[in-house]
mmCIF file of C-alpha atoms in Angstrom:
data_model
loop_
_atom_site.group_PDB
_atom_site.id
_atom_site.type_symbol
_atom_site.label_atom_id
_atom_site.label_comp_id
_atom_site.label_asym_id
_atom_site.label_seq_id
_atom_site.Cartn_x
_atom_site.Cartn_y
_atom_site.Cartn_z
ATOM 1 C CA THR C 1 67.645 -106.055 -67.888
ATOM 2 C CA GLY C 2 69.155 -105.885 -64.108
ATOM 3 C CA GLY C 3 66.457 -108.383 -63.191
ATOM 4 C CA ASN C 4 64.123 -107.932 -60.070
ATOM 5 C CA TYR C 5 65.373 -107.956 -56.446
ATOM 6 C CA LEU C 6 64.577 -107.342 -52.900
ATOM 7 C CA SER C 7 66.992 -105.401 -51.395
ATOM 8 C CA ALA C 8 67.762 -104.406 -47.815
ATOM 9 C CA ILE C 9 69.326 -100.707 -47.214
ATOM 10 C CA ASP C 10 71.162 -99.857 -44.346
ATOM 11 C CA TYR C 11 69.199 -96.285 -43.445
ATOM 12 C CA ARG C 12 72.153 -94.740 -41.920
ATOM 13 C CA ASN C 13 74.534 -94.858 -44.845
ATOM 14 C CA GLY C 14 72.208 -95.798 -47.836
ATOM 15 C CA LYS C 15 74.440 -99.098 -48.515
ATOM 16 C CA VAL C 16 72.830 -102.338 -49.659
ATOM 17 C CA VAL C 17 73.008 -104.988 -46.957
ATOM 18 C CA TRP C 18 71.566 -107.894 -48.983
ATOM 19 C CA ARG C 19 69.754 -108.666 -52.067
ATOM 20 C CA HIS C 20 67.471 -111.576 -53.130
ATOM 21 C CA ARG C 21 66.639 -112.105 -56.839
ATOM 22 C CA TYR C 22 63.234 -112.403 -57.651
ATOM 23 C CA TYR C 23 62.228 -114.184 -61.058
ATOM 24 C CA GLY C 24 59.324 -113.749 -62.884
ATOM 25 C CA ASN C 25 57.380 -110.298 -63.367
ATOM 26 C CA GLY C 26 58.739 -108.340 -60.356
ATOM 27 C CA GLY C 27 57.419 -108.557 -56.811
ATOM 28 C CA GLY C 28 53.814 -107.668 -56.099
ATOM 29 C CA GLY C 29 51.776 -105.594 -53.545
ATOM 30 C CA GLY C 30 54.403 -104.120 -50.966
ATOM 31 C CA ILE C 31 56.713 -105.027 -48.068
ATOM 32 C CA LEU C 32 56.099 -105.954 -44.556
ATOM 33 C CA ALA C 33 59.209 -105.799 -41.971
ATOM 34 C CA THR C 34 58.498 -107.477 -38.279
ATOM 35 C CA ALA C 35 60.256 -106.789 -35.115
ATOM 36 C CA GLY C 36 60.691 -110.623 -35.020
ATOM 37 C CA GLY C 37 63.321 -110.302 -37.812
ATOM 38 C CA LEU C 38 61.226 -111.283 -40.738
ATOM 39 C CA VAL C 39 60.668 -109.437 -44.206
ATOM 40 C CA PHE C 40 57.346 -110.419 -46.126
ATOM 41 C CA ALA C 41 57.077 -110.087 -49.575
ATOM 42 C CA GLY C 42 55.582 -111.123 -53.118
ATOM 43 C CA ASP C 43 58.150 -112.641 -55.410
ATOM 44 C CA GLY C 44 56.540 -112.160 -59.131
ATOM 45 C CA MET C 45 56.062 -115.907 -59.229
ATOM 46 C CA GLY C 46 52.655 -116.227 -57.392
ATOM 47 C CA ASN C 47 54.721 -116.958 -53.996
ATOM 48 C CA PHE C 48 54.446 -115.263 -50.950
ATOM 49 C CA VAL C 49 57.793 -115.340 -48.989
ATOM 50 C CA ALA C 50 59.399 -114.811 -45.741
ATOM 51 C CA HIS C 51 62.921 -113.561 -45.717
ATOM 52 C CA ASP C 52 65.133 -113.522 -42.706
ATOM 53 C CA ALA C 53 65.657 -109.613 -42.317
ATOM 54 C CA LYS C 54 69.433 -109.733 -41.494
ATOM 55 C CA THR C 55 70.590 -112.349 -44.611
ATOM 56 C CA GLY C 56 67.953 -111.971 -46.810
ATOM 57 C CA LYS C 57 67.750 -115.823 -46.775
ATOM 58 C CA PRO C 58 64.231 -117.308 -47.705
ATOM 59 C CA VAL C 59 62.714 -119.032 -44.519
ATOM 60 C CA TRP C 60 59.048 -119.794 -45.500
ATOM 61 C CA ASN C 61 57.186 -119.419 -48.528
ATOM 62 C CA ALA C 62 53.374 -120.301 -49.698
ATOM 63 C CA ARG C 63 52.359 -120.437 -53.513
ATOM 64 C CA ILE C 64 49.218 -118.432 -53.031
ATOM 65 C CA GLY C 65 49.114 -116.595 -56.255
ATOM 66 C CA ASN C 66 50.312 -112.957 -57.351
ATOM 67 C CA ILE C 67 50.108 -110.416 -54.311
ATOM 68 C CA THR C 68 47.877 -107.521 -54.676
ATOM 69 C CA ASN C 69 48.338 -105.690 -51.500
ATOM 70 C CA ALA C 70 50.855 -105.131 -48.777
ATOM 71 C CA PRO C 71 51.267 -107.770 -46.165
ATOM 72 C CA GLN C 72 49.623 -106.548 -42.426
ATOM 73 C CA THR C 73 49.853 -108.192 -39.249
ATOM 74 C CA PHE C 74 47.637 -108.157 -36.082
ATOM 75 C CA GLN C 75 47.399 -109.552 -32.618
ATOM 76 C CA LEU C 76 44.338 -111.066 -31.701
ATOM 77 C CA ASP C 77 43.422 -113.306 -28.491
ATOM 78 C CA GLY C 78 47.140 -113.963 -28.092
ATOM 79 C CA HIS C 79 47.851 -115.000 -31.442
ATOM 80 C CA GLN C 80 49.737 -112.889 -34.203
ATOM 81 C CA TYR C 81 47.884 -113.028 -37.552
ATOM 82 C CA LEU C 82 49.344 -111.836 -40.637
ATOM 83 C CA THR C 83 47.253 -111.152 -43.965
ATOM 84 C CA VAL C 84 47.787 -110.771 -47.687
ATOM 85 C CA ALA C 85 45.302 -110.777 -50.610
ATOM 86 C CA THR C 86 45.423 -112.361 -53.942
ATOM 87 C CA GLY C 87 42.931 -110.745 -56.174
ATOM 88 C CA ASP C 88 39.555 -110.642 -54.357
ATOM 89 C CA THR C 89 40.941 -113.175 -51.967
ATOM 90 C CA LEU C 90 42.175 -112.716 -48.530
ATOM 91 C CA TRP C 91 44.752 -115.127 -46.940
ATOM 92 C CA ALA C 92 45.465 -115.548 -43.121
ATOM 93 C CA PHE C 93 48.379 -117.091 -41.634
ATOM 94 C CA ILE C 94 49.273 -117.496 -37.809
ATOM 95 C CA LEU C 95 52.626 -116.759 -36.691
ATOM 96 C CA ASN C 96 54.243 -118.606 -34.244
#
């Protein structure tokens, strides 16, 4: 009854820094936080969303379907890639 939220919690004191409401049937797959200040998560409505790590504000999204694994990132040939799966489909994005 309280809704679904992605919440950032300060590890030093356990207090919620920001919360972003997700509509639908919860999030999905897991969360990835990057050194570049982004937090990636699935929103339960088939969107893969990048949030600003400091504010929680969404800065990018792609409607790819329900996320089924935690996003992962790696670097290859000077490019940083972000991968995430929806069922049996693997999606890859290049981060600039």
